[in-house]
PDB file of C-alpha atoms in Angstrom:
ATOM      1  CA  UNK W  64      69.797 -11.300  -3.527  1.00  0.00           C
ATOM      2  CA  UNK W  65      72.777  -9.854  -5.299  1.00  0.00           C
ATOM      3  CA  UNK W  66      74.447 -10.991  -8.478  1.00  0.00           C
ATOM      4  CA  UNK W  67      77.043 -13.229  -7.334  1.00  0.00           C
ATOM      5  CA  UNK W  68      74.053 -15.212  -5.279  1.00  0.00           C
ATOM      6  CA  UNK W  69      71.972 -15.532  -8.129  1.00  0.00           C
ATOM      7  CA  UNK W  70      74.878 -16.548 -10.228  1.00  0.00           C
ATOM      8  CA  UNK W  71      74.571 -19.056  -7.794  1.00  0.00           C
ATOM      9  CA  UNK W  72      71.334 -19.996  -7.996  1.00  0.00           C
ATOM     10  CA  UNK W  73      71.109 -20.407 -11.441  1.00  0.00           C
ATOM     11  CA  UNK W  74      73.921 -22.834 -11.382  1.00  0.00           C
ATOM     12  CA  UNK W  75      72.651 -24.970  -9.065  1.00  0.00           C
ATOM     13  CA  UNK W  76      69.434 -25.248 -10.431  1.00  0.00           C
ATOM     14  CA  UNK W  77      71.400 -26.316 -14.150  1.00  0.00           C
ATOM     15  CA  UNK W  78      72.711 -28.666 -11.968  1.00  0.00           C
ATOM     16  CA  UNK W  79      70.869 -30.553  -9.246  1.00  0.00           C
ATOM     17  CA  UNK W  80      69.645 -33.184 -11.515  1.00  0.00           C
ATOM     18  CA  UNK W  81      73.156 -34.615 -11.515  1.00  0.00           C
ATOM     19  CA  UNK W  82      73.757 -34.252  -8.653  1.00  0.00           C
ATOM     20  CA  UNK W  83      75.280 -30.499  -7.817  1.00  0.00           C
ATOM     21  CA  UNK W  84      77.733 -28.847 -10.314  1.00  0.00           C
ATOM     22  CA  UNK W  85      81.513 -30.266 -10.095  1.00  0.00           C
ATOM     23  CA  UNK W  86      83.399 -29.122  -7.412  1.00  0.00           C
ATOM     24  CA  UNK W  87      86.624 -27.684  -9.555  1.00  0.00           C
ATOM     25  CA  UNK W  88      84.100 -25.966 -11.633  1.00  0.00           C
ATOM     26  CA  UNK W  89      82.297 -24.683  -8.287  1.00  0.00           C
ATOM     27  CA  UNK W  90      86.299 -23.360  -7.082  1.00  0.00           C
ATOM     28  CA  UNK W  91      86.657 -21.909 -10.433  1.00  0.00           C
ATOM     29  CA  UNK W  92      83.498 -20.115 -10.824  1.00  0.00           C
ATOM     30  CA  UNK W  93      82.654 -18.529  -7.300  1.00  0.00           C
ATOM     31  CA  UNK W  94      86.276 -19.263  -5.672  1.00  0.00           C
ATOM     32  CA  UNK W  95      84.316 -20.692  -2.857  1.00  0.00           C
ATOM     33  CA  UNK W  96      84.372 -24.828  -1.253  1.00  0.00           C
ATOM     34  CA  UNK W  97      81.652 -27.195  -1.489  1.00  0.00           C
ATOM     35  CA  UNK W  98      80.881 -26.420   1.435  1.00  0.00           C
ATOM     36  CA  UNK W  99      81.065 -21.908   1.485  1.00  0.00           C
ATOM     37  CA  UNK W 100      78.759 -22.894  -1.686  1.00  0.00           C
ATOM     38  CA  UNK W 101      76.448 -25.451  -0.853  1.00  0.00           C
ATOM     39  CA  UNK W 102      75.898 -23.811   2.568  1.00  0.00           C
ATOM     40  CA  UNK W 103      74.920 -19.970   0.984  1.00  0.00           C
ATOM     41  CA  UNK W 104      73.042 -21.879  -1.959  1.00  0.00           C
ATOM     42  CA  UNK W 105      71.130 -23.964   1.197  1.00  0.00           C
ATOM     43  CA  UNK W 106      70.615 -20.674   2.995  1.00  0.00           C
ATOM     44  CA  UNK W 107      69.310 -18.631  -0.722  1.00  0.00           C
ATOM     45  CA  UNK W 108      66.779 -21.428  -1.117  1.00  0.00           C
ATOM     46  CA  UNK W 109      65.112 -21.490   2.361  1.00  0.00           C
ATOM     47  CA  UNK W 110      64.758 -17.919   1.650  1.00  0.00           C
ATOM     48  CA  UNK W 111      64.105 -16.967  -1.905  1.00  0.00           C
ATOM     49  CA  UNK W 112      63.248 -20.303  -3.446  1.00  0.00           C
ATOM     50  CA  UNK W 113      63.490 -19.918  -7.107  1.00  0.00           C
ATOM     51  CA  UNK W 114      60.178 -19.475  -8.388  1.00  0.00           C
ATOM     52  CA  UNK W 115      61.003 -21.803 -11.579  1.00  0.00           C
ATOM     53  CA  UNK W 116      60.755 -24.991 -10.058  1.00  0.00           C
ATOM     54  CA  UNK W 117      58.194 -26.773  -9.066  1.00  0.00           C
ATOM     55  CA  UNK W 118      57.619 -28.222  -5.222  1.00  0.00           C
ATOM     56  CA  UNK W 119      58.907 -31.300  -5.886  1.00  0.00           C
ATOM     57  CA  UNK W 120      62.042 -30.337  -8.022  1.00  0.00           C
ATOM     58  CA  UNK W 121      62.853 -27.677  -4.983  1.00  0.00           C
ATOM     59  CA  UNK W 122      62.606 -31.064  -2.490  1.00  0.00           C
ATOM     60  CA  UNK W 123      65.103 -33.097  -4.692  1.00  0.00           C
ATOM     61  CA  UNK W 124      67.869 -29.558  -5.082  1.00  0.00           C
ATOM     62  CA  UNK W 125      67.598 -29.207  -1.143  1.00  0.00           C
ATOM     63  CA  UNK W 126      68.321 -33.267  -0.988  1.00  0.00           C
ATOM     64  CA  UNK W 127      71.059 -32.764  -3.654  1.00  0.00           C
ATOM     65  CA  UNK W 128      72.292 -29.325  -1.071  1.00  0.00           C
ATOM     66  CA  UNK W 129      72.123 -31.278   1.826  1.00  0.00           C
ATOM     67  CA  UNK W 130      73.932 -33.980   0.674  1.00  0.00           C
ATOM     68  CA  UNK W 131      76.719 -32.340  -0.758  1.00  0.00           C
ATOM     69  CA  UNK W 132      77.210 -30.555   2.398  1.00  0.00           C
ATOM     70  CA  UNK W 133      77.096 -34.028   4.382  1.00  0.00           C
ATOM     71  CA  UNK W 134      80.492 -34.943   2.009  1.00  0.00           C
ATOM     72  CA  UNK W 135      81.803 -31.474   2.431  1.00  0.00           C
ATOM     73  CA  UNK W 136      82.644 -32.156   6.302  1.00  0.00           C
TER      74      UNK W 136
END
Protein backbone atom coordinates (compact mmCIF):
# COMPACT_ATOMS: atom_id res chain seq x y z
CA UNK A 1 0.00 0.00 0.00
CA UNK A 2 1.59 3.31 -0.78
CA UNK A 3 1.19 6.63 0.96
CA UNK A 4 -1.49 8.23 -0.85
CA UNK A 5 -3.67 4.79 -0.14
CA UNK A 6 -3.05 4.83 3.35
CA UNK A 7 -3.73 8.49 3.51
CA UNK A 8 -6.75 7.02 2.50
CA UNK A 9 -7.31 4.62 4.80
CA UNK A 10 -6.78 6.51 7.68
CA UNK A 11 -9.38 8.94 6.62
CA UNK A 12 -11.93 6.75 6.16
CA UNK A 13 -11.55 4.99 9.17
CA UNK A 14 -11.77 8.86 11.13
CA UNK A 15 -14.72 8.83 9.32
CA UNK A 16 -17.08 5.91 8.82
CA UNK A 17 -18.90 6.49 11.97
CA UNK A 18 -20.59 9.44 10.28
CA UNK A 19 -21.05 8.20 7.64
CA UNK A 20 -17.80 8.60 5.12
CA UNK A 21 -15.77 11.90 5.14
CA UNK A 22 -17.53 14.93 3.12
CA UNK A 23 -17.31 14.77 -0.34
CA UNK A 24 -15.65 18.50 -0.98
CA UNK A 25 -13.23 17.54 1.64
CA UNK A 26 -12.71 14.01 -0.19
CA UNK A 27 -12.12 16.40 -3.82
CA UNK A 28 -9.87 18.54 -1.85
CA UNK A 29 -7.76 16.07 -0.17
CA UNK A 30 -7.09 13.18 -2.78
CA UNK A 31 -8.55 15.19 -5.96
CA UNK A 32 -10.49 12.09 -6.58
CA UNK A 33 -14.89 11.55 -6.75
CA UNK A 34 -16.86 9.71 -4.34
CA UNK A 35 -16.82 7.30 -6.33
CA UNK A 36 -12.51 7.02 -7.66
CA UNK A 37 -12.42 7.12 -3.62
CA UNK A 38 -14.89 5.00 -2.22
CA UNK A 39 -14.17 2.40 -4.95
CA UNK A 40 -9.97 2.21 -4.17
CA UNK A 41 -10.86 2.60 -0.32
CA UNK A 42 -13.53 -0.61 -1.05
CA UNK A 43 -10.79 -2.37 -2.99
CA UNK A 44 -7.74 -1.41 0.08
CA UNK A 45 -10.09 -2.96 2.61
CA UNK A 46 -10.92 -6.34 0.95
CA UNK A 47 -7.27 -6.52 0.76
CA UNK A 48 -5.36 -5.03 3.61
CA UNK A 49 -8.09 -4.52 6.17
CA UNK A 50 -6.77 -2.21 8.72
CA UNK A 51 -5.72 -4.15 11.54
CA UNK A 52 -7.19 -1.41 14.10
CA UNK A 53 -10.63 -2.22 13.93
CA UNK A 54 -12.37 -4.71 15.15
CA UNK A 55 -14.73 -7.31 12.93
CA UNK A 56 -17.62 -5.62 13.49
CA UNK A 57 -16.41 -1.92 13.03
CA UNK A 58 -14.73 -3.29 9.53
CA UNK A 59 -18.62 -4.67 8.66
CA UNK A 60 -20.21 -1.19 9.41
CA UNK A 61 -16.96 0.96 7.14
CA UNK A 62 -17.63 -1.61 4.20
CA UNK A 63 -21.64 -0.77 4.73
CA UNK A 64 -20.70 2.96 5.02
CA UNK A 65 -18.18 2.13 1.41
CA UNK A 66 -20.81 0.45 -0.18
CA UNK A 67 -23.26 2.82 0.34
CA UNK A 68 -21.56 5.76 -0.64
CA UNK A 69 -20.72 4.14 -3.81
CA UNK A 70 -24.56 3.18 -4.34
CA UNK A 71 -25.12 7.39 -4.29
CA UNK A 72 -22.02 7.89 -6.30
CA UNK A 73 -23.77 6.35 -9.57
Amino acid sequence: MDSKQQQMLAFETDWYQLGGGSSRVITERFGLTDRDFFSEVDRIVASDPPASLTHSELGRMRSVIRRRLWMAR
